[in-house]
Amino acid sequence: MTEIRLHNTKTRRKEVFTPIDPRDVRMYVCGPTVYDRAHLGNARPVLVFDVLYRLLRHAYGPEHVTYVRNFTDVDDKIIRRAEETGREIGAITEETIRWYHEDMEALGTLRPDHEPRATEYIPQMVAMIGDLISKGHAYVAEGHVLFAVESYAGYGALSGRTVDDMIAGARVEVAPYKRNPMDFVLWKPSSPDQPGWDSPWGRGRPGWHIECSAMSYELLGESFDIHGGGNDLMFPHHENEIAQSCCAHPEGDFARVWLHNEMLQVEGKKMSKSLGNFFTVRDLLDQGVPGEVIRFVMLSTHYRKPMDWTAEKAKDAERNLRKWVGIVHLKETSGPPDPRLVEELSNDLNTAGAIAVLHKLASEQDCAGLKNSLEFLGLPTRSEGRWALTSQRVPREVGDQVRGLIEEWRQARSEKNYQRADKIRDGLGAAGISVDYSTNGENWGLTEYFDPAKLEAIQ
Ligand SMILES: [Zn+2]
């Protein structure tokens, strides 16, 4: 088995990945707060961890990997959206979750094994908060429960900051009832018109951070293998998750490996509503950009580098994918991806290197290897729907000519005249004719790049 190496934010090094239990490899990724469509930046971690999920399933077997990604369905932003629109909170969150599934599916991502919703785990959060209070890590103040950051010596270790640095650098919410300005909310009171649950501290709702600690504990245990998310979540969200989980369950390690993806830009600029370059995944899909193109562009940059989305890259991606579909669409095969592709992905998820392998496979005319590798990465392989190559009928004289050339290719091969055989093969490729050579040329068709003049020119 290929050794998988991953860059662990916690140690700031690339490490050999050794699961706690290879029969149950466990990964948790922070999911969306559901009140609006996912923007393009939100899609990046989904795609990065989808590739990691595929790699782990390949390495350990699909039945031995558990991937959890949550939905935050109780949050002040959701409450605000409900107030602004006059709609029910439940209707907003249901609709947004449906959109999220549709949009992420269009990007070719697999569904995680569990998609817990915060509102389904309130009793577990209340229990964890109670436990933190009894262990001296949290305190009650004015109807709130706060985590006392000074009670946990490891606070700040993930992002490499001290509590004093954080106070100096962060926009912390100053509240008179906090013992330390960095103390964060585990539970807060709800007014009668806000969603709330009964608790020992009165009717209220959980803070954001406690969700992930409670749900990962319930579904993956006190120690699990990988925790992922965007690097914008490293502080404070992930620091707070670590503080809560390690204090509530000191017997465990919480997450052993932390992976963070870099952010996304658009045409070299930060995506923002004020710059007018803010768009959702759905906006792009509606403009006719195929989900596989979005996927391909995202994977062409390593996850620890900033990703720049450009229209030019999308055009290039579509051109490459069309070319490859033209090469592989007739190939009936299903097997493992090319080992070089797995090797690249095993090297800290080098998706850019994996795409370079696809280019190599295409130039080597390795139809089976290319098809299996495209499939593995969730990229298109069939001439159908959006990727249908051509609806052109093959004129009889073109058919005769192509069959004649394939016959000549066969002849040249049997005479070991490889120079001649390769010349014909390259000529057919250049003329936009896709041939499955492994069937001895039985299967062939025109791609949308078919050029009769180039066919005539084959000598
Ligand atoms: Zn989280």
XYZ file of C-alpha atoms and ligand atoms in Angstrom:
460
model
C 0.000 0.000 0.000
C 1.197 3.489 -0.798
C 2.286 5.433 2.236
C 0.114 8.507 2.720
C 1.845 11.646 3.960
C -0.158 14.643 5.178
C 0.866 18.071 6.403
C -0.293 18.316 9.998
C -1.030 21.897 11.067
C -0.510 20.838 14.681
C 3.137 19.861 14.155
C 3.712 22.035 11.052
C 5.295 19.050 9.332
C 4.437 16.542 6.672
C 3.962 13.239 8.487
C 3.339 9.648 7.509
C -0.336 9.030 8.138
C -0.925 6.104 10.505
C -4.563 5.625 11.429
C -5.536 4.778 14.997
C -7.473 1.805 13.604
C -6.989 0.983 9.907
C -10.358 -0.799 9.958
C -12.062 2.455 10.993
C -10.305 5.547 9.687
C -12.188 8.594 10.949
C -12.349 12.129 9.564
C -14.315 15.193 10.629
C -14.698 18.325 8.504
C -16.506 21.499 9.572
C -19.572 22.000 7.415
C -21.676 25.028 6.473
C -23.971 27.281 8.467
C -27.163 26.872 6.504
C -28.895 30.123 5.628
C -27.685 30.853 2.086
C -26.209 29.314 -1.075
C -22.608 28.094 -0.853
C -20.213 30.566 -2.465
C -17.295 29.394 -4.549
C -14.874 29.665 -1.610
C -17.071 27.304 0.419
C -16.643 24.667 -2.270
C -12.892 24.467 -1.836
C -12.730 22.495 1.442
C -15.577 20.296 0.217
C -13.538 19.332 -2.851
C -10.209 19.005 -1.016
C -11.643 16.657 1.595
C -13.647 14.774 -1.028
C -10.354 13.846 -2.692
C -8.863 12.861 0.665
C -11.967 10.746 1.388
C -11.565 8.986 -1.976
C -7.873 8.383 -1.290
C -8.552 6.953 2.190
C -11.309 4.698 0.798
C -8.880 3.507 -1.843
C -6.126 2.842 0.710
C -8.167 1.279 3.521
C -11.319 0.076 1.765
C -14.562 2.049 1.455
C -16.164 0.240 4.388
C -13.262 1.195 6.678
C -13.528 4.979 6.419
C -15.987 7.203 8.294
C -16.351 10.789 7.128
C -18.461 13.238 9.151
C -19.389 16.752 8.031
C -21.879 18.770 10.073
C -24.616 21.248 9.295
C -24.839 24.251 11.622
C -28.580 24.788 11.695
C -28.799 26.998 14.788
C -26.885 30.263 14.592
C -27.394 34.015 14.901
C -27.008 34.451 11.131
C -29.885 32.031 10.551
C -32.024 33.805 13.136
C -31.275 37.133 11.439
C -32.159 35.732 8.017
C -35.497 34.511 9.396
C -36.227 37.942 10.853
C -35.328 39.691 7.582
C -37.422 37.425 5.400
C -40.275 36.598 7.767
C -39.738 32.921 7.034
C -39.598 30.010 9.447
C -36.080 28.992 10.527
C -36.831 25.348 9.705
C -37.899 26.251 6.165
C -34.686 28.221 5.594
C -32.387 25.501 6.904
C -34.175 22.682 5.018
C -34.042 24.603 1.769
C -30.380 25.526 2.239
C -29.392 21.939 3.029
C -31.193 20.791 -0.142
C -29.344 23.447 -2.189
C -26.051 22.445 -0.622
C -26.562 18.802 -1.564
C -27.537 19.714 -5.126
C -24.624 22.094 -5.633
C -21.971 19.827 -4.096
C -23.303 16.855 -6.048
C -22.922 18.888 -9.248
C -19.234 19.203 -8.292
C -18.986 15.411 -8.209
C -18.457 15.129 -4.457
C -19.412 12.046 -2.478
C -21.764 12.417 0.462
C -20.058 11.976 3.831
C -21.119 8.938 5.876
C -22.761 11.195 8.471
C -24.106 14.717 8.140
C -25.218 15.554 11.676
C -27.293 18.649 12.284
C -26.510 20.658 15.397
C -30.149 20.772 16.508
C -30.199 16.965 16.691
C -27.362 16.909 19.255
C -28.483 19.484 21.842
C -28.649 16.981 24.773
C -25.083 15.854 24.031
C -23.894 19.483 23.959
C -25.670 20.236 27.245
C -24.000 17.175 28.799
C -20.565 18.216 27.550
C -21.009 21.778 28.844
C -22.095 20.417 32.240
C -19.004 18.240 32.300
C -16.739 21.205 31.478
C -18.277 23.227 34.340
C -17.789 20.367 36.806
C -14.147 19.992 35.756
C -13.490 23.690 36.313
C -13.069 24.653 32.643
C -16.279 26.634 32.278
C -18.381 28.990 34.365
C -21.879 30.460 34.391
C -22.308 34.228 34.132
C -25.524 36.130 33.462
C -27.322 33.235 31.815
C -24.289 32.409 29.666
C -21.860 29.557 30.039
C -18.307 30.509 29.115
C -15.194 28.466 28.558
C -12.294 29.716 30.686
C -9.335 29.769 28.304
C -6.845 30.148 31.145
C -7.913 26.737 32.459
C -6.401 25.020 29.422
C -2.645 25.374 29.032
C -2.681 24.193 25.404
C -4.943 27.009 24.243
C -3.495 28.585 21.078
C -1.086 25.735 20.273
C -2.688 24.873 16.922
C -2.386 28.352 15.463
C 0.779 29.103 17.437
C -0.525 32.062 19.434
C -0.575 32.947 23.076
C -3.701 34.195 24.783
C -2.113 37.663 25.022
C -1.388 37.723 21.258
C -4.957 36.771 20.596
C -6.355 39.531 22.769
C -4.115 42.048 21.011
C -4.920 40.806 17.510
C -8.516 39.715 17.590
C -11.754 41.583 17.542
C -12.978 39.995 20.712
C -16.427 40.583 21.958
C -15.976 42.507 25.168
C -18.538 41.513 27.728
C -18.407 42.555 31.370
C -19.258 39.050 32.557
C -16.202 37.460 30.928
C -13.275 36.675 33.233
C -10.867 36.831 30.301
C -11.728 38.632 27.048
C -10.851 35.436 25.107
C -13.339 33.295 27.030
C -15.917 32.059 24.578
C -19.563 31.137 24.729
C -20.676 27.543 25.206
C -24.310 28.382 25.886
C -26.304 31.576 25.633
C -29.801 32.611 26.635
C -32.586 32.806 24.020
C -35.406 35.303 24.082
C -38.905 33.783 23.745
C -38.979 34.448 19.975
C -35.579 32.824 19.392
C -34.975 29.078 19.087
C -34.084 27.626 22.459
C -33.837 24.479 24.543
C -34.179 23.928 28.259
C -30.917 23.517 30.129
C -29.603 23.736 33.702
C -28.687 27.355 32.832
C -32.114 28.322 31.533
C -33.689 28.277 28.097
C -31.035 28.966 25.495
C -28.949 27.683 22.610
C -25.423 26.408 22.106
C -22.443 28.434 20.901
C -21.065 27.451 17.514
C -17.843 25.779 18.682
C -19.386 23.240 21.067
C -21.346 21.658 18.204
C -18.315 20.208 16.492
C -16.850 18.952 19.781
C -20.096 17.230 20.795
C -20.902 15.747 17.372
C -17.390 14.510 16.629
C -17.289 12.841 20.061
C -20.658 11.164 19.490
C -19.861 9.915 16.001
C -16.087 9.381 16.047
C -15.075 9.050 19.709
C -12.607 10.903 21.943
C -9.715 10.257 19.536
C -9.982 10.247 15.769
C -7.623 10.581 12.834
C -8.204 13.707 10.783
C -9.897 17.048 11.329
C -10.208 19.355 8.352
C -11.456 22.777 7.384
C -10.489 26.076 5.815
C -7.592 27.928 7.454
C -9.988 30.752 8.308
C -11.424 28.341 10.897
C -8.097 27.611 12.596
C -8.618 30.455 15.010
C -10.777 30.761 16.972
C -13.049 27.885 15.916
C -10.564 25.012 15.877
C -8.650 26.271 18.911
C -11.954 26.329 20.763
C -12.920 22.862 19.561
C -9.596 21.521 20.841
C -9.962 23.264 24.208
C -13.490 21.911 24.716
C -12.785 18.365 23.548
C -9.438 17.911 25.289
C -10.794 19.275 28.581
C -14.005 17.236 28.443
C -12.178 14.061 27.354
C -8.595 14.294 28.624
C -8.245 10.531 28.060
C -8.388 11.106 24.292
C -6.311 13.036 21.751
C -9.293 14.591 19.930
C -7.978 14.933 16.343
C -4.473 13.646 15.631
C -3.943 15.284 12.237
C -5.229 18.753 11.327
C -5.536 19.749 7.688
C -6.294 23.293 6.581
C -6.919 24.495 3.075
C -5.928 27.973 1.914
C -8.479 30.485 0.709
C -9.863 31.251 -2.734
C -9.475 34.391 -4.812
C -11.171 35.448 -8.028
C -9.027 36.859 -10.850
C -6.296 37.679 -8.328
C -8.548 39.480 -5.867
C -10.239 38.492 -2.654
C -13.834 37.526 -3.404
C -16.163 40.089 -1.867
C -19.586 41.528 -2.458
C -18.182 45.078 -2.558
C -15.761 44.197 -5.385
C -18.586 42.676 -7.390
C -16.700 39.402 -7.841
C -18.724 37.423 -5.340
C -20.574 34.450 -6.709
C -22.082 31.196 -5.602
C -21.519 27.727 -7.002
C -25.067 27.893 -8.351
C -24.318 31.184 -10.186
C -21.501 29.452 -12.077
C -23.571 26.345 -12.830
C -26.394 28.542 -14.103
C -23.944 30.396 -16.353
C -23.202 27.048 -17.974
C -19.884 26.258 -16.264
C -20.056 22.479 -15.725
C -19.531 21.255 -12.156
C -16.642 19.080 -13.356
C -14.889 22.175 -14.674
C -15.195 23.855 -11.271
C -13.839 20.659 -9.729
C -10.935 20.461 -12.158
C -9.934 24.111 -11.675
C -10.051 23.770 -7.888
C -7.921 20.619 -7.947
C -5.324 22.192 -10.212
C -3.940 24.135 -7.216
C -2.502 22.428 -4.149
C -4.798 22.860 -1.151
C -2.167 24.666 0.943
C -1.723 27.374 -1.689
C -4.143 30.211 -2.375
C -6.434 29.214 -5.225
C -7.101 31.787 -7.924
C -10.307 31.216 -9.886
C -10.106 32.703 -13.390
C -12.364 32.450 -16.423
C -9.276 31.491 -18.439
C -8.596 28.479 -16.196
C -12.206 27.382 -16.540
C -11.921 27.535 -20.335
C -8.679 25.527 -20.287
C -10.192 22.960 -17.940
C -13.171 22.441 -20.223
C -10.905 22.030 -23.245
C -8.786 19.408 -21.460
C -11.761 17.496 -20.141
C -13.390 17.409 -23.584
C -10.197 16.135 -25.129
C -9.904 13.400 -22.507
C -13.544 12.366 -22.773
C -12.845 12.033 -26.496
C -9.990 9.646 -25.740
C -11.715 7.489 -23.121
C -15.438 7.530 -23.827
C -15.455 4.304 -25.824
C -13.351 2.404 -23.348
C -15.262 -0.116 -21.273
C -13.191 -0.480 -18.155
C -13.367 -0.136 -14.469
C -10.315 -0.647 -12.386
C -7.865 1.057 -10.091
C -6.431 4.448 -11.010
C -2.887 4.735 -12.341
C -0.409 4.143 -9.468
C 1.365 7.423 -10.279
C -1.873 9.290 -9.604
C -2.253 7.581 -6.224
C 1.402 8.360 -5.505
C 0.838 12.083 -6.138
C -2.291 12.209 -4.002
C -0.515 10.297 -1.233
C 2.055 13.077 -1.142
C 0.013 15.526 0.926
C -2.828 15.490 -1.580
C -0.864 16.807 -4.527
C -3.864 17.249 -6.806
C -1.866 19.413 -9.221
C 0.567 16.504 -9.623
C -2.384 14.161 -10.127
C -3.609 16.323 -13.004
C -0.120 16.229 -14.529
C -0.435 12.415 -14.463
C -3.728 12.685 -16.383
C -1.915 14.691 -19.063
C 0.796 12.014 -19.215
C -1.750 9.204 -19.532
C -3.449 11.074 -22.360
C -0.189 11.543 -24.237
C 0.693 7.881 -23.686
C -2.741 6.988 -25.172
C -3.374 4.832 -22.122
C -7.172 4.817 -22.435
C -7.846 2.455 -19.542
C -5.430 4.212 -17.189
C -6.818 7.623 -18.088
C -10.431 6.547 -17.721
C -9.908 4.880 -14.351
C -7.907 7.847 -13.102
C -10.503 10.390 -14.241
C -13.207 8.333 -12.555
C -11.172 8.164 -9.359
C -10.903 11.957 -9.286
C -14.626 12.373 -9.982
C -14.068 13.810 -13.482
C -16.172 13.015 -16.586
C -15.461 9.948 -18.718
C -18.587 9.465 -20.783
C -19.781 11.187 -23.885
C -23.167 12.145 -22.555
C -25.149 15.135 -21.387
C -22.931 18.142 -21.082
C -19.939 16.060 -22.207
C -21.548 14.593 -25.332
C -18.814 14.957 -27.927
C -20.836 15.326 -31.077
C -24.210 14.600 -32.512
C -22.739 14.635 -36.016
C -23.600 11.650 -38.144
C -20.581 10.096 -39.758
C -20.788 10.644 -43.557
C -20.237 7.435 -45.490
C -17.063 8.552 -47.240
C -15.573 9.645 -43.902
C -16.473 6.250 -42.444
C -14.816 4.442 -45.328
C -11.707 6.564 -45.023
C -11.390 6.066 -41.234
C -11.961 2.315 -41.504
C -9.343 2.178 -44.254
C -6.811 4.009 -42.097
C -7.512 1.815 -39.076
C -7.014 -1.240 -41.300
C -3.713 0.217 -42.432
C -2.756 0.884 -38.803
C -3.520 -2.767 -37.951
C -1.442 -3.921 -40.905
C 1.489 -1.690 -39.969
C 1.386 -2.969 -36.392
C 1.398 -6.603 -37.481
C 4.401 -5.843 -39.695
C 6.054 -4.138 -36.704
C 6.208 -0.917 -38.705
C 5.539 1.133 -35.582
C 6.616 4.382 -37.155
C 3.852 4.108 -39.742
C 1.305 2.880 -37.183
C 2.029 5.807 -34.850
C 1.801 8.270 -37.708
C -1.701 7.060 -38.546
C -2.744 7.053 -34.905
C -1.483 10.610 -34.371
C -3.109 11.746 -37.611
C -6.490 10.321 -36.592
C -6.163 11.975 -33.181
C -5.285 15.313 -34.762
C -8.297 15.042 -37.070
C -10.561 14.722 -34.018
C -11.303 11.032 -34.401
C -11.436 9.072 -31.192
C -10.343 5.445 -31.559
C -10.233 2.764 -28.879
C -7.072 0.994 -30.018
C -7.394 -1.681 -27.339
C -10.401 -3.082 -29.249
C -8.136 -3.210 -32.277
C -9.891 -0.176 -33.684
C -13.401 -1.679 -33.610
C -14.750 1.276 -31.654
C -14.294 4.763 -32.961
C -16.211 8.009 -33.315
C -15.992 11.676 -34.176
C -15.322 14.246 -31.514
C -16.513 17.808 -31.759
C -13.021 18.685 -32.994
C -13.460 16.570 -36.118
C -11.676 18.244 -39.006
C -12.172 16.602 -42.448
C -9.212 18.554 -43.914
C -6.856 16.958 -41.364
C -8.297 13.532 -42.184
C -7.564 14.148 -45.877
C -4.016 15.168 -44.963
C -3.092 11.802 -43.395
C -0.616 10.254 -45.793
Zn -16.083 22.837 13.456
